[in-house]
Short mmCIF file of C-alpha atoms and ligand atoms in Angstrom, two decimals:
data_model
loop_
_atom_site.label_atom_id
_atom_site.label_comp_id
_atom_site.label_asym_id
_atom_site.label_seq_id
_atom_site.Cartn_x
_atom_site.Cartn_y
_atom_site.Cartn_z
CA MET A 1 0.00 0.00 0.00
CA GLU A 2 1.31 3.44 -0.86
CA ASP A 3 2.05 5.60 2.21
CA ARG A 4 -0.23 8.58 2.20
CA LYS A 5 2.34 10.65 4.03
CA LYS A 6 5.95 10.78 2.94
CA THR A 7 8.25 8.82 5.23
CA VAL A 8 10.81 10.97 7.02
CA GLY A 9 13.45 8.98 8.88
CA ARG A 10 16.54 10.07 10.72
CA PHE A 11 20.05 9.24 11.86
CA ALA A 12 20.67 10.71 15.30
CA PRO A 13 24.23 9.75 16.25
CA THR A 14 26.08 10.98 19.30
CA PRO A 15 29.45 12.27 18.06
CA SER A 16 31.45 10.92 20.98
CA GLY A 17 33.59 8.41 19.12
CA ARG A 18 33.74 6.13 16.14
CA MET A 19 30.61 4.12 15.22
CA HIS A 20 30.70 0.47 16.25
CA LEU A 21 28.88 -2.29 14.40
CA GLY A 22 25.72 -1.85 16.48
CA ASN A 23 25.51 1.82 15.48
CA VAL A 24 26.19 0.89 11.85
CA PHE A 25 23.42 -1.70 11.94
CA ALA A 26 20.86 0.77 13.35
CA ALA A 27 21.89 3.37 10.75
CA LEU A 28 21.65 0.79 7.97
CA MET A 29 18.15 -0.23 9.01
CA ALA A 30 16.98 3.40 9.26
CA TRP A 31 18.38 4.04 5.80
CA LEU A 32 16.92 0.87 4.22
CA SER A 33 13.47 1.52 5.59
CA VAL A 34 13.36 5.06 4.24
CA ARG A 35 15.12 4.48 0.92
CA SER A 36 13.07 1.38 0.09
CA ARG A 37 10.00 3.63 0.20
CA GLY A 38 11.42 6.73 -1.47
CA GLY A 39 11.34 8.77 1.75
CA GLU A 40 13.62 11.41 3.18
CA LEU A 41 16.45 11.06 5.70
CA VAL A 42 17.51 13.67 8.21
CA LEU A 43 20.87 13.67 10.00
CA ARG A 44 21.18 15.24 13.45
CA MET A 45 24.16 15.32 15.78
CA GLU A 46 23.11 14.60 19.36
CA ASP A 47 25.81 16.53 21.15
CA LEU A 48 24.01 17.68 24.32
CA ASP A 49 26.94 16.32 26.30
CA THR A 50 29.52 18.85 25.18
CA GLN A 51 32.24 17.25 27.33
CA ARG A 52 32.13 13.96 25.43
CA THR A 53 31.24 15.10 21.94
CA SER A 54 33.07 17.17 19.33
CA GLU A 55 32.80 18.52 15.78
CA ASP A 56 35.81 16.36 14.87
CA PHE A 57 33.88 13.22 15.78
CA ALA A 58 30.85 14.57 13.88
CA ALA A 59 33.00 15.01 10.76
CA VAL A 60 34.30 11.44 11.05
CA LEU A 61 30.73 10.16 11.49
CA ARG A 62 29.60 11.88 8.29
CA SER A 63 32.57 10.41 6.45
CA ASP A 64 31.83 6.91 7.81
CA LEU A 65 28.18 7.12 6.74
CA GLN A 66 29.26 8.23 3.26
CA TRP A 67 31.79 5.40 3.04
CA LEU A 68 29.00 2.94 3.89
CA GLY A 69 26.83 4.44 1.13
CA LEU A 70 24.24 5.69 3.65
CA ASP A 71 23.33 9.13 2.37
CA TRP A 72 20.98 11.70 3.88
CA ASP A 73 18.94 14.56 2.46
CA ARG A 74 19.47 17.28 5.05
CA GLU A 75 21.27 17.85 8.31
CA THR A 76 19.49 19.75 11.04
CA GLU A 77 21.12 21.91 13.71
CA PRO A 78 23.11 20.01 16.33
CA GLN A 79 21.46 19.83 19.75
CA SER A 80 24.20 21.83 21.47
CA ARG A 81 23.07 24.94 19.54
CA ARG A 82 19.37 24.59 20.25
CA SER A 83 18.93 25.44 23.91
CA GLU A 84 16.86 28.53 23.03
CA VAL A 85 14.49 26.37 21.03
CA TYR A 86 14.21 23.93 23.93
CA ASP A 87 13.58 26.93 26.25
CA ARG A 88 10.39 27.65 24.30
CA TYR A 89 9.04 24.13 24.72
CA PHE A 90 10.08 24.12 28.36
CA ALA A 91 8.06 27.33 28.81
CA LYS A 92 5.07 25.61 27.20
CA LEU A 93 5.23 22.78 29.75
CA GLU A 94 5.59 25.34 32.51
CA GLU A 95 2.48 27.22 31.31
CA MET A 96 0.56 23.96 31.48
CA GLY A 97 1.52 23.74 35.15
CA LEU A 98 3.25 20.43 34.61
CA LEU A 99 6.77 21.31 35.77
CA TYR A 100 8.25 21.49 39.25
CA PRO A 101 11.77 22.00 40.61
CA CYS A 102 13.53 18.99 42.09
CA TYR A 103 16.34 19.41 44.60
CA CYS A 104 17.09 15.74 45.18
CA THR A 105 20.76 14.83 45.23
CA ARG A 106 22.15 11.86 43.35
CA SER A 107 22.47 9.85 46.55
CA GLN A 108 18.87 10.61 47.57
CA LEU A 109 17.71 9.42 44.16
CA HIS A 110 19.58 6.16 44.45
CA SER A 111 18.57 5.55 48.05
CA VAL A 112 16.75 2.42 49.12
CA ASN A 113 13.49 4.35 49.34
CA ALA A 114 13.27 4.66 45.60
CA PRO A 115 11.71 1.54 44.07
CA HIS A 116 14.24 -0.03 41.72
CA LEU A 117 13.24 -1.86 38.57
CA SER A 118 14.79 -5.05 37.27
CA ASP A 119 16.79 -3.19 34.62
CA GLY A 120 18.61 -1.17 37.29
CA THR A 121 16.65 2.05 36.76
CA TYR A 122 14.60 3.55 39.57
CA VAL A 123 11.17 5.09 39.79
CA TYR A 124 11.25 8.69 40.97
CA PRO A 125 8.96 8.65 44.02
CA GLY A 126 7.81 12.26 43.65
CA THR A 127 9.83 13.57 46.61
CA CYS A 128 9.79 17.23 45.46
CA ARG A 129 6.32 17.18 43.89
CA ASP A 130 4.69 19.31 46.55
CA LEU A 131 7.70 20.88 48.20
CA LYS A 132 6.69 23.79 50.44
CA GLU A 133 10.14 25.18 51.27
CA PRO A 134 12.84 24.72 48.66
CA PRO A 135 16.37 24.41 50.09
CA ALA A 136 18.27 27.72 49.80
CA GLY A 137 21.20 28.25 47.48
CA ARG A 138 20.83 25.17 45.29
CA LYS A 139 19.84 25.11 41.65
CA PRO A 140 17.07 22.63 40.93
CA ALA A 141 16.54 20.18 38.10
CA TRP A 142 13.06 20.43 36.53
CA ARG A 143 10.66 17.53 36.27
CA VAL A 144 7.47 17.05 34.31
CA ARG A 145 4.57 15.31 36.05
CA VAL A 146 3.56 12.05 34.41
CA PRO A 147 0.01 10.69 34.53
CA ASP A 148 -0.93 7.21 35.76
CA ARG A 149 -1.65 5.91 32.30
CA VAL A 150 -0.37 3.08 30.11
CA TRP A 151 1.30 4.01 26.82
CA ARG A 152 0.95 1.39 24.12
CA PHE A 153 2.41 1.19 20.67
CA HIS A 154 3.27 -1.36 18.04
CA ASP A 155 6.98 -1.51 17.33
CA LEU A 156 7.82 -2.70 13.80
CA VAL A 157 10.43 -5.10 15.18
CA GLN A 158 9.64 -5.73 18.85
CA GLY A 159 5.85 -6.00 18.48
CA ASP A 160 3.41 -4.62 21.04
CA TYR A 161 4.94 -2.68 23.90
CA ALA A 162 3.31 -0.97 26.87
CA LEU A 163 4.64 1.12 29.73
CA ASN A 164 3.02 3.04 32.55
CA LEU A 165 5.23 6.05 33.17
CA ALA A 166 3.89 6.66 36.67
CA THR A 167 4.71 3.20 37.98
CA GLU A 168 7.77 2.44 35.86
CA CYS A 169 9.50 5.77 35.52
CA GLY A 170 8.03 8.52 37.69
CA ASP A 171 8.07 12.24 36.95
CA MET A 172 10.79 12.83 34.36
CA VAL A 173 13.65 15.31 34.45
CA VAL A 174 13.47 17.58 31.40
CA ARG A 175 16.19 20.06 32.39
CA ARG A 176 19.15 19.31 34.61
CA ALA A 177 20.30 21.54 37.46
CA ASP A 178 23.16 22.86 35.28
CA GLY A 179 20.59 24.08 32.73
CA VAL A 180 21.26 21.39 30.12
CA TYR A 181 18.14 19.86 28.58
CA VAL A 182 17.87 16.10 28.70
CA TYR A 183 17.85 13.69 25.78
CA GLN A 184 14.09 12.91 26.04
CA LEU A 185 13.04 16.53 25.60
CA ALA A 186 15.62 17.37 22.92
CA VAL A 187 14.83 14.30 20.84
CA THR A 188 11.08 14.92 21.02
CA VAL A 189 11.44 18.52 19.92
CA ASP A 190 14.00 17.79 17.21
CA ASP A 191 12.14 14.83 15.69
CA GLY A 192 8.89 16.79 15.91
CA GLU A 193 10.23 19.96 14.28
CA ALA A 194 11.98 17.97 11.52
CA GLY A 195 8.69 16.21 10.70
CA VAL A 196 10.14 12.75 11.45
CA THR A 197 7.54 10.04 10.84
CA GLU A 198 9.68 6.98 11.58
CA VAL A 199 12.23 6.40 14.35
CA VAL A 200 14.62 3.49 13.84
CA ARG A 201 17.23 2.95 16.54
CA GLY A 202 18.75 0.40 18.91
CA MET A 203 16.65 -1.78 21.18
CA ASP A 204 18.28 -0.17 24.25
CA LEU A 205 16.04 2.87 23.64
CA LEU A 206 12.74 0.96 23.52
CA SER A 207 11.57 2.25 26.92
CA SER A 208 12.34 5.81 25.81
CA ALA A 209 9.55 5.62 23.22
CA PRO A 210 6.65 6.00 25.70
CA ARG A 211 8.51 8.85 27.43
CA GLN A 212 8.83 10.60 24.09
CA MET A 213 5.23 9.81 23.15
CA TYR A 214 4.06 11.54 26.31
CA LEU A 215 6.14 14.64 25.51
CA GLN A 216 4.96 14.57 21.87
CA GLU A 217 1.38 14.68 23.07
CA LEU A 218 2.05 17.60 25.41
CA LEU A 219 4.06 19.60 22.87
CA GLY A 220 1.69 19.01 19.95
CA PHE A 221 3.68 16.62 17.73
CA ASP A 222 2.38 13.51 15.95
CA HIS A 223 3.68 10.14 17.13
CA PRO A 224 6.17 8.59 14.71
CA THR A 225 6.30 4.88 13.90
CA TYR A 226 8.94 3.08 15.96
CA ALA A 227 11.32 0.28 15.03
CA HIS A 228 13.81 -0.75 17.71
CA VAL A 229 16.42 -2.98 16.13
CA PRO A 230 18.17 -5.77 18.05
CA MET A 231 21.50 -5.35 19.77
CA LEU A 232 24.52 -7.02 18.28
CA LEU A 233 26.37 -9.39 20.59
CA ALA A 234 30.00 -10.47 20.40
CA PRO A 235 30.64 -14.25 20.29
CA ASP A 236 31.07 -14.28 24.10
CA GLY A 237 27.62 -12.70 24.55
CA ARG A 238 28.72 -9.19 25.56
CA ARG A 239 27.00 -6.23 23.98
CA LEU A 240 29.10 -4.23 21.53
CA SER A 241 29.90 -0.76 22.74
CA LYS A 242 32.15 2.10 21.83
CA ARG A 243 34.81 0.49 24.01
CA ASP A 244 35.25 -2.40 21.57
CA ARG A 245 37.91 -0.67 19.54
CA ASP A 246 38.48 -3.75 17.38
CA LEU A 247 34.98 -3.43 15.92
CA ASP A 248 34.80 0.29 15.34
CA LEU A 249 34.78 1.70 11.85
CA GLY A 250 38.30 3.09 12.14
CA VAL A 251 39.61 -0.48 12.13
CA LEU A 252 36.93 -2.07 9.95
CA ARG A 253 37.37 0.50 7.17
CA GLN A 254 40.98 -0.63 6.78
CA ARG A 255 40.08 -4.29 6.68
CA MET A 256 36.91 -4.49 4.61
CA THR A 257 35.06 -2.95 1.72
CA PRO A 258 31.73 -1.28 2.60
CA GLU A 259 29.92 -3.98 0.59
CA ALA A 260 31.64 -6.78 2.54
CA LEU A 261 30.75 -5.12 5.84
CA ILE A 262 27.11 -4.54 4.89
CA GLY A 263 26.84 -8.09 3.50
CA SER A 264 28.15 -9.63 6.72
CA LEU A 265 25.85 -7.53 8.88
CA ALA A 266 22.82 -8.24 6.68
CA PHE A 267 23.61 -11.96 6.76
CA ALA A 268 24.00 -12.01 10.57
CA ALA A 269 20.64 -10.23 10.85
CA GLY A 270 18.93 -12.71 8.51
CA LEU A 271 18.24 -10.15 5.79
CA ILE A 272 20.10 -12.18 3.15
CA GLY A 273 20.73 -15.91 2.89
CA LYS A 274 24.45 -15.86 2.10
CA ASN A 275 27.37 -13.94 3.57
CA GLU A 276 28.45 -12.10 0.44
CA PRO A 277 29.25 -8.48 -0.43
CA ILE A 278 26.24 -6.29 -1.18
CA SER A 279 25.75 -2.53 -1.33
CA ALA A 280 23.16 -0.72 0.77
CA ARG A 281 21.48 0.35 -2.47
CA GLU A 282 21.08 -3.27 -3.68
CA LEU A 283 19.82 -4.35 -0.26
CA ALA A 284 17.13 -1.65 -0.33
CA GLY A 285 15.56 -3.33 -3.38
CA GLU A 286 14.46 -6.33 -1.32
CA PHE A 287 14.00 -4.81 2.12
CA THR A 288 10.94 -5.43 4.30
CA TRP A 289 10.68 -5.18 8.08
CA GLU A 290 9.25 -8.73 8.26
CA LYS A 291 12.73 -10.09 7.55
CA LEU A 292 14.15 -8.79 10.83
CA ARG A 293 13.57 -10.71 14.07
CA GLY A 294 13.45 -8.92 17.41
CA ASP A 295 15.98 -10.91 19.42
CA ALA A 296 19.65 -10.10 19.80
CA ILE A 297 21.97 -10.89 16.90
CA TYR A 298 25.10 -12.93 17.60
CA LEU A 299 28.10 -12.13 15.47
CA ASP A 300 29.73 -15.52 15.36
CA GLY A 301 33.44 -15.96 15.89
CA ASP A 302 34.09 -17.00 12.27
CA SER A 303 32.36 -13.97 10.82
CA SER A 304 34.37 -11.54 8.73
CA PHE A 305 34.57 -9.07 11.60
CA TRP A 306 37.27 -10.90 13.57
N1 LIG B 401 21.88 9.66 20.06
C1 LIG B 401 21.49 8.33 20.39
C2 LIG B 401 22.64 7.37 20.15
O1 LIG B 401 23.59 7.70 19.46
C3 LIG B 401 20.31 7.86 19.60
C4 LIG B 401 19.06 8.52 20.03
C5 LIG B 401 17.84 8.18 19.20
O2 LIG B 401 17.98 7.57 18.14
O3 LIG B 401 16.75 8.55 19.62
O4 LIG B 401 22.61 6.28 20.68
#
C-alpha cells in the first residue's frame, strides 16, 4: 500500500567516538526503511553532552556514513546549539503547570526508598512534587509530572509494547540543574520539528519511546512509527559498545570494503541468505521489516569481523 504521508526517517548519532557495528546496523536499518519507500532522511548530531562530543567526531561520522553508502537529504542543527528552542518548549510545559523544581541529590535518588526496577533504573517517588520550602542556594533540576496511564504502541520489530510512566519511571527530568536539557526533551522537539515520521534505533532505547510519546502529546507533535532494532552481541555474549575498539569503523574500514561489511551484517541479521558483499542500495531493493527478528543478533566468531 502506498504511504499517504511521505516517510521521514533520521540518523541521530552521538558524536562521541567512532561508530561500532551496532551503530552501523541501526543506521543501515533506518536508511533501508526510508530508501526502500522513497522517503527522506535527516541527519542530526546529538551533542548535548559537550564534554564527550566534538565537531571532529561529527566530521568522522559523516565520512563513515558516506563510506557505507548511507546518504541523507538534510542535516538539522546540532542539539548543542538549540537550547533557546528547547527553552520555548520548556516554557510551554511550565504554562501547562506540569513542571516542578527537584532538589534531590544523586544519593537521595539512588537511596533504598526509591523503588528499583529489574533493569537497574529507579522510579522517581515524587519527593519534590509538593515541596513547600525549597532548600536555599541550590539550583534545581526540573521535572514534568507524568500521569498514571499506560502508553501502548506497536513496534515494527519488537511488536506490542506498553509502559506506565507513573509506575515504571516517575516524573521525568526535562532540564538538569546545570541548565542542560535532557535527551528525552531534545529528541522529542528535534524529531517533531523535523517532521520525522519513523524512528529506527537500537533496542536499548525501547523504553524511551513512551517517554517521548508523552512529551509529543504535550508539545503538539504527531507520534512517529517506531522500530527498535536488536542489539549485536559479540561471540562471548557481551554487547558491543564504543569500548570495543576492534569493531569500530576506524579499524573495519581498513580491513573491509563497505559492501563486505554490509553483506556480513545483513547476513547475521537474517536479511540475506548468504554472507556475500552487497551494497546498501542493492539491499534496499528487497528490504521489508518482516525479515528482521526482534531478538539479539550474535556475530559468530568466524564472521568476517574478527
Ligand atoms: N543519540 C542516540 C545514540 O547515538 C540515539 C538517540 C535516538 O535515536 O533517539 O545512541
